[in-house]
Coordinates of C-alpha atoms in Angstrom, one line a residue:
Chain Q
X561 CA 117.4 23.9 165.4
X562 CA 114.7 25.0 163.0
X563 CA 112.2 22.8 164.9
X564 CA 113.2 24.1 168.2
X565 CA 112.8 27.7 167.1
X566 CA 109.4 26.9 165.7
X567 CA 108.4 25.3 169.0
X568 CA 109.6 28.3 170.9
X569 CA 107.8 30.8 168.8
X570 CA 104.6 28.9 168.9
X571 CA 104.8 28.7 172.7
X572 CA 105.5 32.4 172.7
X573 CA 102.5 33.1 170.5
X574 CA 100.2 31.0 172.7
X575 CA 101.5 32.6 175.8
X576 CA 100.7 36.1 174.5
X577 CA 97.3 35.0 173.3
X578 CA 96.6 33.3 176.6
X579 CA 97.5 36.3 178.6
X580 CA 95.3 38.5 176.4
X581 CA 92.5 36.1 176.9
X582 CA 93.0 36.3 180.7
X583 CA 93.0 40.1 180.6
X584 CA 89.9 40.2 178.4
X585 CA 87.9 37.7 180.4
X586 CA 89.0 39.0 183.9
X587 CA 86.4 41.8 184.2
X588 CA 83.7 39.4 182.9
X589 CA 84.8 36.9 185.4
X590 CA 84.7 39.4 188.3
X591 CA 81.2 40.6 187.2
X592 CA 79.8 37.2 187.1
X593 CA 81.2 35.9 190.4
X594 CA 80.3 39.0 192.3
X595 CA 76.8 39.0 190.9
X596 CA 76.2 35.9 192.9
X597 CA 77.5 37.3 196.2
X598 CA 76.0 39.4 199.0
X599 CA 76.7 43.0 199.2
X600 CA 79.0 42.6 202.2
X601 CA 80.9 39.8 200.5
X602 CA 81.5 41.9 197.5
X603 CA 83.2 44.5 199.5
X604 CA 84.9 42.2 201.9
X605 CA 86.6 40.0 199.2
X606 CA 85.9 41.2 195.7
X607 CA 88.1 38.6 194.2
X608 CA 86.7 35.6 196.1
X609 CA 84.4 33.0 194.6
X610 CA 80.9 32.9 196.0
X611 CA 80.9 30.5 199.0
X612 CA 78.2 29.0 201.2
X613 CA 78.1 32.1 203.5
X614 CA 78.6 34.7 200.8
X615 CA 76.2 33.3 198.1
X616 CA 73.2 35.5 197.4
X617 CA 70.7 36.0 194.6
X618 CA 69.6 39.4 195.9
X619 CA 70.9 41.2 192.9
X620 CA 69.0 39.0 190.4
X621 CA 65.9 39.2 192.6
X622 CA 65.9 43.0 192.5
X623 CA 66.7 43.2 188.8
X624 CA 64.1 40.7 187.7
X625 CA 61.3 41.4 190.1
X626 CA 61.5 45.0 191.2
X627 CA 62.6 46.9 188.1
X628 CA 61.6 47.1 184.4
X629 CA 64.4 45.0 183.4
X630 CA 62.5 43.0 180.8
X631 CA 61.5 46.3 179.1
X632 CA 65.2 47.3 178.9
X633 CA 66.2 43.9 177.8
X634 CA 63.6 43.8 175.0
X635 CA 64.5 47.3 173.9
X636 CA 68.1 46.3 173.6
X637 CA 67.3 43.2 171.6
X638 CA 64.9 44.9 169.3
X639 CA 67.4 47.7 168.5
X640 CA 70.3 45.3 168.1
X641 CA 68.6 42.8 166.0
X642 CA 66.9 45.4 163.8
X643 CA 70.3 47.1 163.3
X644 CA 72.0 43.9 162.6
X645 CA 69.5 42.7 160.0
X646 CA 69.4 46.1 158.2
X647 CA 73.1 46.7 158.3
X648 CA 73.8 43.2 156.8
X649 CA 71.1 43.5 154.2
X650 CA 71.9 47.1 153.1
X651 CA 75.6 46.7 153.6
X652 CA 75.7 43.6 151.4
X653 CA 73.6 45.2 148.7
X654 CA 75.7 48.3 148.7
X655 CA 78.9 46.3 148.6
X656 CA 77.7 44.2 145.7
X657 CA 76.7 47.3 143.8
X658 CA 80.1 48.9 144.4
X659 CA 82.1 45.9 143.6
X660 CA 80.2 44.5 140.7
X661 CA 78.7 47.4 138.7
X662 CA 80.7 50.1 137.0
X663 CA 78.8 53.3 137.1
X664 CA 79.6 57.0 137.2
X665 CA 81.0 58.0 140.6
X666 CA 81.5 54.4 141.7
X667 CA 85.0 55.1 143.1
X668 CA 84.0 58.4 144.7
X669 CA 81.0 56.8 146.4
X670 CA 83.2 54.0 147.7
X671 CA 85.7 56.5 149.1
X672 CA 82.9 58.6 150.6
X673 CA 81.6 55.5 152.4
X674 CA 85.1 54.6 153.6
X675 CA 85.5 58.0 155.2
X676 CA 82.6 57.1 157.4
X677 CA 84.9 54.5 159.0
X678 CA 87.4 57.1 160.0
X679 CA 85.1 59.8 161.5
X680 CA 83.6 58.9 164.8
X681 CA 79.8 59.3 164.6
X682 CA 79.7 60.8 168.1
X683 CA 81.3 64.0 166.8
X684 CA 77.9 64.6 165.2
X685 CA 75.9 64.0 168.4
X686 CA 74.4 67.5 168.5
X687 CA 73.2 67.7 164.9
X688 CA 72.0 64.1 165.2
X689 CA 69.9 65.1 168.2
X690 CA 68.5 68.0 166.4
X691 CA 67.7 66.0 163.4
X692 CA 66.0 63.3 165.5
X693 CA 64.0 65.9 167.3
X694 CA 63.0 67.6 164.0
X695 CA 61.9 64.2 162.7
X696 CA 59.8 63.7 165.8
X697 CA 61.7 60.5 166.6
X698 CA 63.1 61.5 170.0
X699 CA 62.5 58.8 172.6
X700 CA 61.8 56.1 170.0
X701 CA 63.8 52.9 169.2
X702 CA 63.6 53.9 165.5
X703 CA 66.0 56.8 166.3
X704 CA 68.5 54.4 167.8
X705 CA 68.2 51.9 165.0
X706 CA 68.7 54.7 162.3
X707 CA 71.8 56.1 164.1
X708 CA 73.3 52.7 164.6
X709 CA 72.8 51.8 161.0
X710 CA 74.6 55.0 159.9
X711 CA 77.4 54.1 162.4
X712 CA 77.9 50.5 161.2
X713 CA 77.3 50.7 157.5
X714 CA 80.7 52.1 156.4
X715 CA 82.7 49.3 157.9
X716 CA 80.2 46.7 156.8
X717 CA 80.3 47.9 153.2
X718 CA 84.1 48.1 153.2
X719 CA 84.6 44.6 154.5
X720 CA 81.9 43.1 152.4
X721 CA 82.9 44.8 149.1
X722 CA 86.5 43.6 149.6
X723 CA 85.2 40.1 150.0
X724 CA 82.8 40.2 147.1
X725 CA 85.6 41.2 144.8
X726 CA 87.2 37.9 145.6
X727 CA 84.3 35.9 144.2
X728 CA 85.3 34.7 140.7
X729 CA 83.9 36.7 137.8
X730 CA 83.1 33.4 136.0
X731 CA 80.6 32.5 138.7
X732 CA 78.5 35.6 138.2
X733 CA 78.7 35.3 134.4
X734 CA 77.8 31.6 134.5
X735 CA 74.7 32.6 136.5
X736 CA 73.9 35.3 134.0
X737 CA 74.1 32.9 131.1
X738 CA 72.1 30.5 133.1
X739 CA 69.2 32.8 133.0
X740 CA 69.5 34.0 136.6
X741 CA 68.3 37.6 137.3
X742 CA 70.6 40.0 139.1
X743 CA 68.6 39.9 142.3
X744 CA 68.6 36.1 142.4
X745 CA 72.4 36.1 141.7
X746 CA 72.7 38.4 144.7
X747 CA 70.5 36.4 147.1
X748 CA 71.2 32.8 146.0
X749 CA 74.7 32.9 144.8
X750 CA 76.6 35.8 146.3
X751 CA 75.1 36.0 149.8
X752 CA 75.7 32.3 150.5
X753 CA 79.3 32.6 149.3
X754 CA 80.0 35.7 151.5
X755 CA 78.6 34.1 154.7
X756 CA 81.9 34.1 156.5
X757 CA 82.3 37.9 155.8
X758 CA 78.7 38.5 156.8
X759 CA 79.3 36.7 160.2
X760 CA 82.4 38.8 160.7
X761 CA 80.6 42.0 159.9
X762 CA 77.7 40.8 162.1
X763 CA 79.9 40.4 165.1
X764 CA 81.6 43.8 164.5
X765 CA 78.2 45.5 164.3
X766 CA 76.6 43.6 167.2
X767 CA 79.0 44.4 170.1
X768 CA 79.2 48.2 170.0
X769 CA 75.5 48.6 169.4
X770 CA 74.6 46.3 172.3
X771 CA 77.1 48.0 174.6
X772 CA 76.4 51.6 173.6
X773 CA 75.3 54.0 176.4
X774 CA 75.8 57.3 174.6
X775 CA 73.0 57.4 172.1
X776 CA 70.3 55.8 174.3
X777 CA 71.2 58.4 176.9
X778 CA 70.8 61.4 174.5
X779 CA 68.2 60.1 172.0
X780 CA 65.9 57.8 173.9
X781 CA 66.2 58.2 177.6
X782 CA 62.5 57.8 178.4
X783 CA 61.3 55.0 180.7
X784 CA 59.8 53.0 177.9
X785 CA 62.7 53.2 175.5
X786 CA 65.7 52.7 177.8
X787 CA 68.1 50.0 176.7
X788 CA 69.9 47.7 179.1
X789 CA 73.0 49.7 179.4
X790 CA 71.0 52.8 180.3
X791 CA 68.6 50.9 182.6
X792 CA 71.5 49.6 184.6
X793 CA 72.4 53.3 185.5
X794 CA 69.4 53.6 187.8
X795 CA 71.3 51.3 190.2
X796 CA 74.2 53.6 190.2
X797 CA 73.4 56.5 192.4
X798 CA 75.2 59.7 193.4
X799 CA 75.6 58.5 197.0
X800 CA 74.8 54.8 197.0
X801 CA 75.4 52.3 194.2
X802 CA 73.5 49.0 194.3
X803 CA 76.3 46.8 193.2
X804 CA 74.3 43.6 193.5
X805 CA 71.8 44.9 191.0
X806 CA 74.4 46.4 188.7
X807 CA 76.4 43.2 188.5
X808 CA 73.4 41.0 188.2
X809 CA 72.0 43.0 185.2
X810 CA 75.3 43.1 183.5
X811 CA 75.6 39.3 183.9
X812 CA 72.2 39.0 182.4
X813 CA 73.2 41.4 179.6
X814 CA 76.0 39.1 178.6
X815 CA 73.7 36.2 177.8
X816 CA 71.9 37.3 174.6
X817 CA 75.0 38.7 173.0
X818 CA 76.9 35.5 173.8
X819 CA 74.1 33.4 172.2
X820 CA 74.1 35.6 169.0
X821 CA 77.9 35.5 168.9
X822 CA 77.9 31.7 169.1
X823 CA 75.3 31.4 166.4
X824 CA 77.3 33.7 164.1
X825 CA 80.7 32.1 164.8
X826 CA 79.3 28.7 163.9
X827 CA 78.2 30.2 160.6
X828 CA 81.6 31.7 160.2
X829 CA 83.3 28.3 160.4
X830 CA 80.7 26.5 158.2
X831 CA 81.0 29.3 155.6
X832 CA 84.8 29.0 155.4
X833 CA 84.6 25.2 154.8
X834 CA 81.8 25.4 152.3
X835 CA 83.4 28.2 150.2
X836 CA 85.8 26.1 148.1
X837 CA 85.6 27.5 144.6
X838 CA 87.2 25.2 142.1
Chain E
X603 CA 67.1 26.9 113.5
X604 CA 69.8 28.5 115.4
X605 CA 72.4 30.2 113.3
X606 CA 74.5 33.2 114.2
X607 CA 75.7 36.0 112.1
X608 CA 78.4 38.5 113.1
X609 CA 78.6 41.6 111.0
X610 CA 81.5 44.0 111.3
X611 CA 82.1 43.5 114.9
X612 CA 84.5 45.9 116.6
X613 CA 85.4 45.7 120.2
X614 CA 87.7 48.0 122.2
X615 CA 88.5 48.1 125.9
X616 CA 89.2 51.8 126.4
X617 CA 91.8 52.6 123.7
X618 CA 92.8 49.1 123.1
X619 CA 91.1 47.6 120.1
X620 CA 90.8 43.8 120.5
X621 CA 88.5 42.9 117.7
X622 CA 88.7 44.4 114.2
X623 CA 85.8 44.1 111.8
X624 CA 84.9 40.5 112.4
X625 CA 82.4 39.0 110.0
X626 CA 81.2 35.4 110.3
X627 CA 78.3 33.0 110.0
X628 CA 77.7 30.0 112.1
X629 CA 75.1 27.6 110.7
X630 CA 72.5 25.6 112.6
X631 CA 74.0 22.4 114.0
X632 CA 77.6 23.4 113.1
X633 CA 80.5 22.9 115.5
X634 CA 82.7 26.0 115.1
X635 CA 86.1 26.4 116.8
X636 CA 87.7 29.7 117.4
X637 CA 91.4 29.1 117.5
X638 CA 94.4 31.4 117.9
X639 CA 97.3 32.3 120.2
X640 CA 96.5 33.7 123.6
X641 CA 95.4 37.4 123.5
X642 CA 94.1 37.1 120.0
X643 CA 90.6 38.1 121.0
X644 CA 88.9 34.7 120.7
X645 CA 87.4 34.6 124.2
X646 CA 86.3 38.2 123.8
X647 CA 84.5 37.3 120.6
X648 CA 82.8 34.4 122.4
X649 CA 81.8 36.7 125.3
X650 CA 80.4 39.2 122.8
X651 CA 78.2 36.4 121.4
X652 CA 77.2 35.4 124.9
X653 CA 76.3 39.1 125.7
X654 CA 78.8 39.4 128.5
X655 CA 80.6 42.1 126.6
X656 CA 79.0 44.9 124.6
X657 CA 80.3 45.4 121.1
X658 CA 81.8 48.8 120.2
X659 CA 80.4 48.5 116.7
X660 CA 78.7 45.9 114.5
X661 CA 75.7 43.6 114.7
X662 CA 75.1 40.2 116.1
X663 CA 72.2 38.2 114.9
X664 CA 71.0 34.9 116.5
X665 CA 68.2 33.3 114.5
X666 CA 68.0 36.4 112.3
X667 CA 67.2 38.5 115.4
X668 CA 69.4 41.4 116.3
X669 CA 70.6 40.8 119.8
X670 CA 73.1 43.6 120.4
X671 CA 71.1 44.9 123.4
X672 CA 69.6 41.6 124.5
X673 CA 70.7 40.4 128.0
X674 CA 72.7 37.1 128.1
X675 CA 69.8 35.2 129.8
X676 CA 67.5 36.1 127.0
X677 CA 69.8 35.1 124.1
X678 CA 69.1 31.4 124.4
X679 CA 72.8 30.5 125.0
X680 CA 74.5 28.3 127.5
X681 CA 78.2 28.8 128.3
X682 CA 80.8 26.4 129.8
X683 CA 83.7 28.2 131.4
X684 CA 87.3 27.1 131.7
X685 CA 87.1 27.4 135.4
X686 CA 83.9 25.4 135.5
X687 CA 82.2 28.2 137.5
X688 CA 80.0 25.8 139.4
X689 CA 78.1 27.2 142.4
X690 CA 80.2 25.8 145.2
X691 CA 77.4 25.8 147.8
X692 CA 75.0 23.7 145.8
X693 CA 74.9 20.0 145.0
X694 CA 75.5 18.8 141.5
X695 CA 71.7 18.4 141.1
X696 CA 71.0 21.9 142.3
X697 CA 73.8 23.3 140.1
X698 CA 72.1 21.8 137.1
X699 CA 68.5 22.6 138.0
X700 CA 69.2 26.1 139.3
X701 CA 68.5 28.0 136.0
X702 CA 65.5 25.9 135.2
X703 CA 63.9 26.4 138.6
X704 CA 64.0 30.1 138.1
X705 CA 62.4 29.8 134.7
X706 CA 59.4 28.2 136.5
X707 CA 59.5 24.9 134.7
X708 CA 57.4 22.3 136.4
X709 CA 59.2 20.1 138.9
X710 CA 58.7 16.8 137.1
X711 CA 60.2 18.2 133.9
X712 CA 63.2 19.7 135.7
X713 CA 63.9 16.3 137.3
X714 CA 63.6 14.5 134.0
X715 CA 66.0 16.8 132.3
X716 CA 68.5 16.8 135.0
X717 CA 68.5 13.0 135.3
X718 CA 68.7 12.5 131.6
X719 CA 71.7 14.9 131.3
X720 CA 73.3 13.2 134.3
X721 CA 72.9 9.9 132.6
X722 CA 74.4 11.1 129.3
X723 CA 77.4 12.5 131.2
X724 CA 77.7 9.6 133.7
X725 CA 77.0 11.8 136.7
X726 CA 74.0 10.0 138.1
X727 CA 76.0 8.7 141.1
X728 CA 77.3 12.2 142.0
X729 CA 74.0 14.2 142.0
X730 CA 74.1 14.7 145.8
X731 CA 77.7 15.8 145.9
X732 CA 79.0 19.3 146.0
X733 CA 81.6 20.5 143.5
X734 CA 84.4 20.4 146.0
X735 CA 84.0 16.7 146.3
X736 CA 84.4 16.1 142.5
X737 CA 87.5 15.7 140.4
X738 CA 88.3 18.2 137.6
X739 CA 86.8 16.0 134.8
X740 CA 83.6 15.5 136.8
X741 CA 83.3 19.2 137.5
X742 CA 83.7 19.9 133.8
X743 CA 80.9 17.4 133.0
X744 CA 78.7 19.1 135.6
X745 CA 79.3 22.4 133.9
X746 CA 78.4 20.8 130.5
X747 CA 75.3 19.2 132.1
X748 CA 74.2 22.6 133.4
X749 CA 74.4 23.8 129.9
X750 CA 72.5 20.8 128.4
X751 CA 69.5 20.9 130.7
X752 CA 68.6 24.4 129.5
X753 CA 68.2 23.2 125.9
X754 CA 69.9 26.3 124.5
X755 CA 70.0 27.4 120.9
X756 CA 73.7 27.7 121.1
X757 CA 76.4 26.1 123.3
X758 CA 79.5 28.3 124.0
X759 CA 82.6 26.6 125.3
X760 CA 85.4 28.8 126.6
X761 CA 88.6 26.6 126.7
X762 CA 86.7 23.9 128.6
X763 CA 89.6 21.4 128.6
X764 CA 92.5 23.7 129.6
X765 CA 92.3 22.7 133.3
X766 CA 92.3 19.0 132.7
X767 CA 95.3 16.7 132.5
X768 CA 96.3 15.2 129.2
X769 CA 94.6 11.9 129.4
X770 CA 91.3 13.4 130.6
X771 CA 91.5 16.1 128.0
X772 CA 91.5 13.5 125.2
X773 CA 88.6 11.6 126.8
X774 CA 86.5 14.7 127.4
X775 CA 87.3 15.9 123.9
X776 CA 85.8 12.7 122.5
X777 CA 82.8 13.1 124.9
X778 CA 82.1 16.6 123.5
X779 CA 82.4 15.3 120.0
X780 CA 79.8 12.6 120.7
X781 CA 77.6 15.0 122.5
X782 CA 77.6 17.3 119.4
X783 CA 76.4 14.4 117.3
X784 CA 73.8 13.3 119.8
X785 CA 72.3 16.7 120.5
X786 CA 72.7 18.0 117.0
X787 CA 73.5 21.3 118.7
X788 CA 75.1 24.5 117.4
X789 CA 78.4 24.8 119.3
X790 CA 80.9 27.5 119.4
X791 CA 84.2 26.4 121.0
X792 CA 87.2 28.5 121.9
X793 CA 90.6 27.0 122.3
X794 CA 94.3 27.8 121.8
X795 CA 95.0 24.2 121.1
X796 CA 95.1 23.5 117.4
X797 CA 94.7 19.7 118.0
X798 CA 91.4 20.3 119.7
X799 CA 90.4 22.6 116.9
X800 CA 91.3 20.0 114.1
X801 CA 89.6 17.1 115.9
X802 CA 86.3 18.7 116.9
X803 CA 85.5 21.4 114.3
X804 CA 83.2 21.3 111.3
X805 CA 84.6 24.8 110.7
X806 CA 87.7 26.5 112.2
X807 CA 88.0 30.2 112.5
X808 CA 91.6 31.2 113.0
X809 CA 92.0 34.5 114.8
X810 CA 95.1 36.6 115.2
X811 CA 95.4 40.0 116.9
X812 CA 91.6 40.5 116.8
X813 CA 91.3 39.7 113.1
X814 CA 89.9 36.7 111.3
X815 CA 92.8 35.2 109.4
X816 CA 90.9 32.3 107.7
X817 CA 87.7 30.4 108.0
X818 CA 87.4 26.9 106.7
X819 CA 87.1 23.1 107.4
X820 CA 90.0 21.6 109.3
X821 CA 91.7 19.9 106.4
X822 CA 91.0 22.9 104.2
X823 CA 93.1 25.0 106.5
X824 CA 95.7 22.4 106.7
X825 CA 96.0 21.9 103.0
X826 CA 95.4 25.4 101.8
X827 CA 96.4 28.0 104.4
X828 CA 95.6 31.5 103.3
X829 CA 98.7 33.1 104.9
X830 CA 101.8 32.4 106.8
X831 CA 100.1 32.8 110.1
X832 CA 97.5 30.1 109.5
X833 CA 100.1 27.9 107.9
X834 CA 102.2 28.2 111.0
X835 CA 99.4 27.8 113.5
X836 CA 97.6 24.8 112.1
X837 CA 99.6 21.6 112.1
X838 CA 102.0 20.1 114.7
X839 CA 104.9 20.4 114.7
X840 CA 104.6 23.6 112.9
X841 CA 105.4 24.2 109.2
X842 CA 109.0 25.2 108.2
X843 CA 109.5 28.5 106.4
X844 CA 112.4 29.2 104.2
X845 CA 113.1 32.5 102.6
X846 CA 114.0 32.6 99.0
X847 CA 113.7 34.5 95.7
X848 CA 111.9 33.6 92.4
X849 CA 114.7 32.3 90.1
X850 CA 112.5 31.8 87.0
X851 CA 108.9 31.4 85.8
X852 CA 108.4 29.1 82.8
X853 CA 104.8 28.5 82.1
X854 CA 103.3 26.7 85.0
X855 CA 106.7 25.9 86.6
X856 CA 108.2 28.1 89.1
X857 CA 111.7 27.9 90.3
X858 CA 112.7 29.4 93.7
X859 CA 116.3 29.9 94.8
X860 CA 117.0 29.1 98.4
X861 CA 120.0 29.2 100.7
X862 CA 123.3 28.1 99.3
X863 CA 122.0 28.7 95.7
X864 CA 120.0 25.5 95.8
X865 CA 116.8 25.8 93.8
X866 CA 113.5 24.0 94.0
X867 CA 111.0 24.0 91.2
X868 CA 107.4 23.0 91.3
X869 CA 104.1 23.6 89.4
X870 CA 102.3 26.8 90.3
X871 CA 100.4 29.1 88.0
X872 CA 101.1 32.4 89.6
X873 CA 101.9 35.8 88.0
X874 CA 105.1 36.1 90.0
X875 CA 108.2 37.8 88.5
X876 CA 111.8 36.9 88.6
X877 CA 113.7 38.1 91.7
X878 CA 110.4 38.6 93.7
X879 CA 111.1 37.5 97.2
X880 CA 109.0 34.5 98.4
X881 CA 108.8 32.3 101.4
X882 CA 108.2 28.7 100.9
X883 CA 106.5 26.6 103.6
X884 CA 107.0 22.8 103.9
X885 CA 105.4 20.7 106.7
X886 CA 107.8 18.4 108.6
X887 CA 106.0 15.4 107.2
X888 CA 106.7 16.5 103.7
X889 CA 110.5 16.6 104.1
X890 CA 112.3 13.4 103.2
X891 CA 115.7 12.3 104.2
X892 CA 117.9 12.1 101.1
X893 CA 121.5 11.4 100.1
X894 CA 124.1 14.2 99.9
X895 CA 123.9 14.3 96.2
X896 CA 120.3 15.2 95.6
X897 CA 119.6 16.9 98.9
X898 CA 117.9 20.3 98.8
X899 CA 118.7 21.3 102.3
X900 CA 121.7 20.4 104.4
X901 CA 121.1 20.6 108.2
X902 CA 122.6 19.7 111.5
X903 CA 120.4 17.9 114.0
X904 CA 120.0 19.7 117.3
X905 CA 117.4 17.6 119.0
X906 CA 115.7 14.3 118.2
X907 CA 112.2 13.7 119.6
X908 CA 111.3 10.0 119.4
X909 CA 107.6 9.3 119.6
X910 CA 107.9 5.6 118.6
X911 CA 106.0 5.6 115.3
X912 CA 107.8 8.8 114.2
X913 CA 110.8 10.8 115.2
X914 CA 111.0 14.6 114.9
X915 CA 114.4 16.0 114.0
X916 CA 114.8 19.6 115.1
X917 CA 117.7 20.9 112.9
X918 CA 119.4 24.1 111.9
X919 CA 120.4 25.1 108.5
X920 CA 123.9 26.6 107.8
X921 CA 122.5 30.1 108.3
X922 CA 120.8 29.1 111.6
X923 CA 117.3 28.8 110.3
X924 CA 115.5 26.2 112.4
X925 CA 113.8 23.4 110.5
X926 CA 111.9 20.4 111.7
X927 CA 111.7 17.2 109.8
X928 CA 109.8 14.1 110.5
X929 CA 111.6 10.8 110.1
X930 CA 110.4 7.2 110.5
X931 CA 110.5 5.9 114.0
X932 CA 113.4 3.6 113.0
X933 CA 115.6 6.5 112.0
X934 CA 119.1 6.4 113.6
X935 CA 119.7 10.1 113.3
X936 CA 121.2 11.7 116.4
X937 CA 122.2 15.0 117.8
X938 CA 125.2 16.4 115.9
X939 CA 124.5 14.4 112.6
X940 CA 124.4 16.3 109.4
X941 CA 121.4 15.3 107.3
X942 CA 120.2 16.1 103.8
X943 CA 116.5 16.7 103.1
X944 CA 114.4 16.9 100.0
X945 CA 110.8 18.2 99.8
X946 CA 107.7 16.7 98.3
X947 CA 107.3 19.6 95.7
X948 CA 103.6 19.0 95.3
X949 CA 103.1 19.8 99.0
X950 CA 105.0 23.1 99.0
X951 CA 103.2 26.3 100.0
X952 CA 104.5 29.7 98.8
X953 CA 103.8 33.0 100.4
X954 CA 104.5 36.4 98.9
X955 CA 106.2 39.2 100.8
X956 CA 102.8 40.4 102.3
X957 CA 102.5 37.0 104.0
X958 CA 99.6 35.8 101.9
X959 CA 99.7 32.5 100.0
X960 CA 100.1 32.6 96.3
X961 CA 96.8 31.8 94.8

C-alpha cells in the first residue's frame, strides 16, 4: 500500500515535471525548426519539421552575411560576461562581509540590499536614463553593465550570504590560526566552498541579462552598441516581418547562453559533491 | 621559550559574564589541561588565548609579550578543533601545507616539514586524499599535522577527541602524549573528560562557571582537592559526600557525627568548633565492605556495575543519599542487598559549609 502510493506520487511528480518541460521547450523547439524552413513553409505549416522541399538556410544567410549580427553578438557577450564576473565577485565579497563581520549597520545594510530584490529596477528607468546621460555613458556598453550589476546584485548577495553562513565557523577560525589573511580565506577557502551557490547565482544573473530588451533599447540603441535582442528587432517591421531572419538570429542567440549554462551547471554538480565538510 | 601568562582575564558576551578574573601561568614545554563541565568557559578561555575572542578586561602575555591586540595569525599558535575544521576541497598534503605556502617558506622546506609530520602521524599513504575520504581518527591526525608543520610556540587543542569512538580516543590520547614528549611543545588542551585530563596533563586547571577552582598536578588534585567542586569532578566514579556536624575536637583528632548518630573520627588539625556543620568526602575506592557490627554506613544496593577487576555498587543510605562503593570483582553483592561500609579514615576529605576543604 505504502509502496504503491509512493509509486503513484512519484509518477505524478514526473508527469508534472515532464509536462512543464514540454511547455518550456515548445517555443524553443518551434523557433529552431522554423529557422531552418523557407518563408512559405513557415506560414504553410508552422508546426511541421523541415523537410526536403521546405528546408532553407535563407534566414541564417541573411543574418550572418547581410547584417551586423556579429557586432550584436559580441556586444551581448561582452555585456553578459562583464556583468556576470562583476556580480559574482562583488556579490560574493559583499555577502562574505555581511555574513562574517559584525559592524555597525550590518543588519540594516543587509535589509537595504534585500529590498532591491523586491523593487523592479525598471521603475527607475527614467532616472536611470537621466543619470546615464549625465555621466556621458549613453550609447555605451558600460551603461548596460552598470545597470545590470545594480539589477542583479541584491539577489546575488542574498543567496550567497545565506550560503556563506552555512560554512562552519571552525573552518574560518582554523584558517585564521593557520596564518591565513582575510583575503586569502575569502578567495582560497570560502569561494571554492560556495561554488554551487555561485553557479546558481550565475545562472540567475545570466538569463535575464542576456534576454533583456528594455535597457539596450533606452540606454544603448546606437548601431555600434546594439545587443542581440535589440538587433533582431530590425527584422521585425511595421508592415513586413522577416521571420526567417528573426528565427535564425534567435536560434543563434540560444547557443552561447546554452554553453555558459552547461559550464555552470557542471560546476554546480561538482561543487555539491566536493563540499562534504566533516 | 614559550610561556603564557594570563592576568585578571574577564570575558563577557553582552551582559553574560563567562570568565571571571582568571589568572594563570603556563610554562614552556608544559602540558596544561583545562577541564570543567560544559559551559564553564574553558573553550572561551582557549579562544581568548588563540586570539579568536577579545577579552573584556585583563592581559595576555605570550613570551612576555602583551598580545591582547595581536591577530591570531601573529601569535605563533596553532589550534586543533573538535570538528577537525579541515579544508574540504584540498588534499591532506594541501591542508597541511596551506598555511606554510602563504608564509612564503621555500618549497623544499614545506615539503620536508609536511612529509615529516605525515610520517610522525602515519599519514604518508593518505597525502593525496581529501578529508571526505578519511576516517574520523585520520582527519583528527591531519588536523594535528596541520598544527605541527607550522612549528608554533603553543599548541591549542579544543576537545580534539570528542568526536572519536572510545577505542580510537584512547589510542589518539596516547599519540598526543607521545607527541608532547617528542616535540617538547607547550600544549594547552581543553576537555570535559577528567580521564583525559588526568592522563595527559602536567598541570590541570579546573574551571567552573568561569572561575578557576584549582590548579595543580593531576594527583595533587586527586589527593588534595581544594573544594567540593574539584573533589566531585576529579575521580571516577565521583567522590561520595556525606553531610554531618562536628561532634568533638580533641587535639588533632576530629570526630564528625553522621546519619543515624554514627560517628567517624580521624586526625585533622583544624580550628573547627563543636556543632559546626561539615561535609565529608570519601572516594568509592576508600570505602570498604564491613560486617554489621563495625559498619559506619548502612546502605541498600541499587545497581551493581561489574567491570571484571572491580565492581561498583551504587547504593542509597537510609535517608536516600546516594553513595558509590567499589568492591572487588569477586563481590557477590546484588541489587536489593543491604551492605555495611567503613571508610579508610586517612583518606577522608572534609569540607566546611562554604564548600572549601579544611586546610
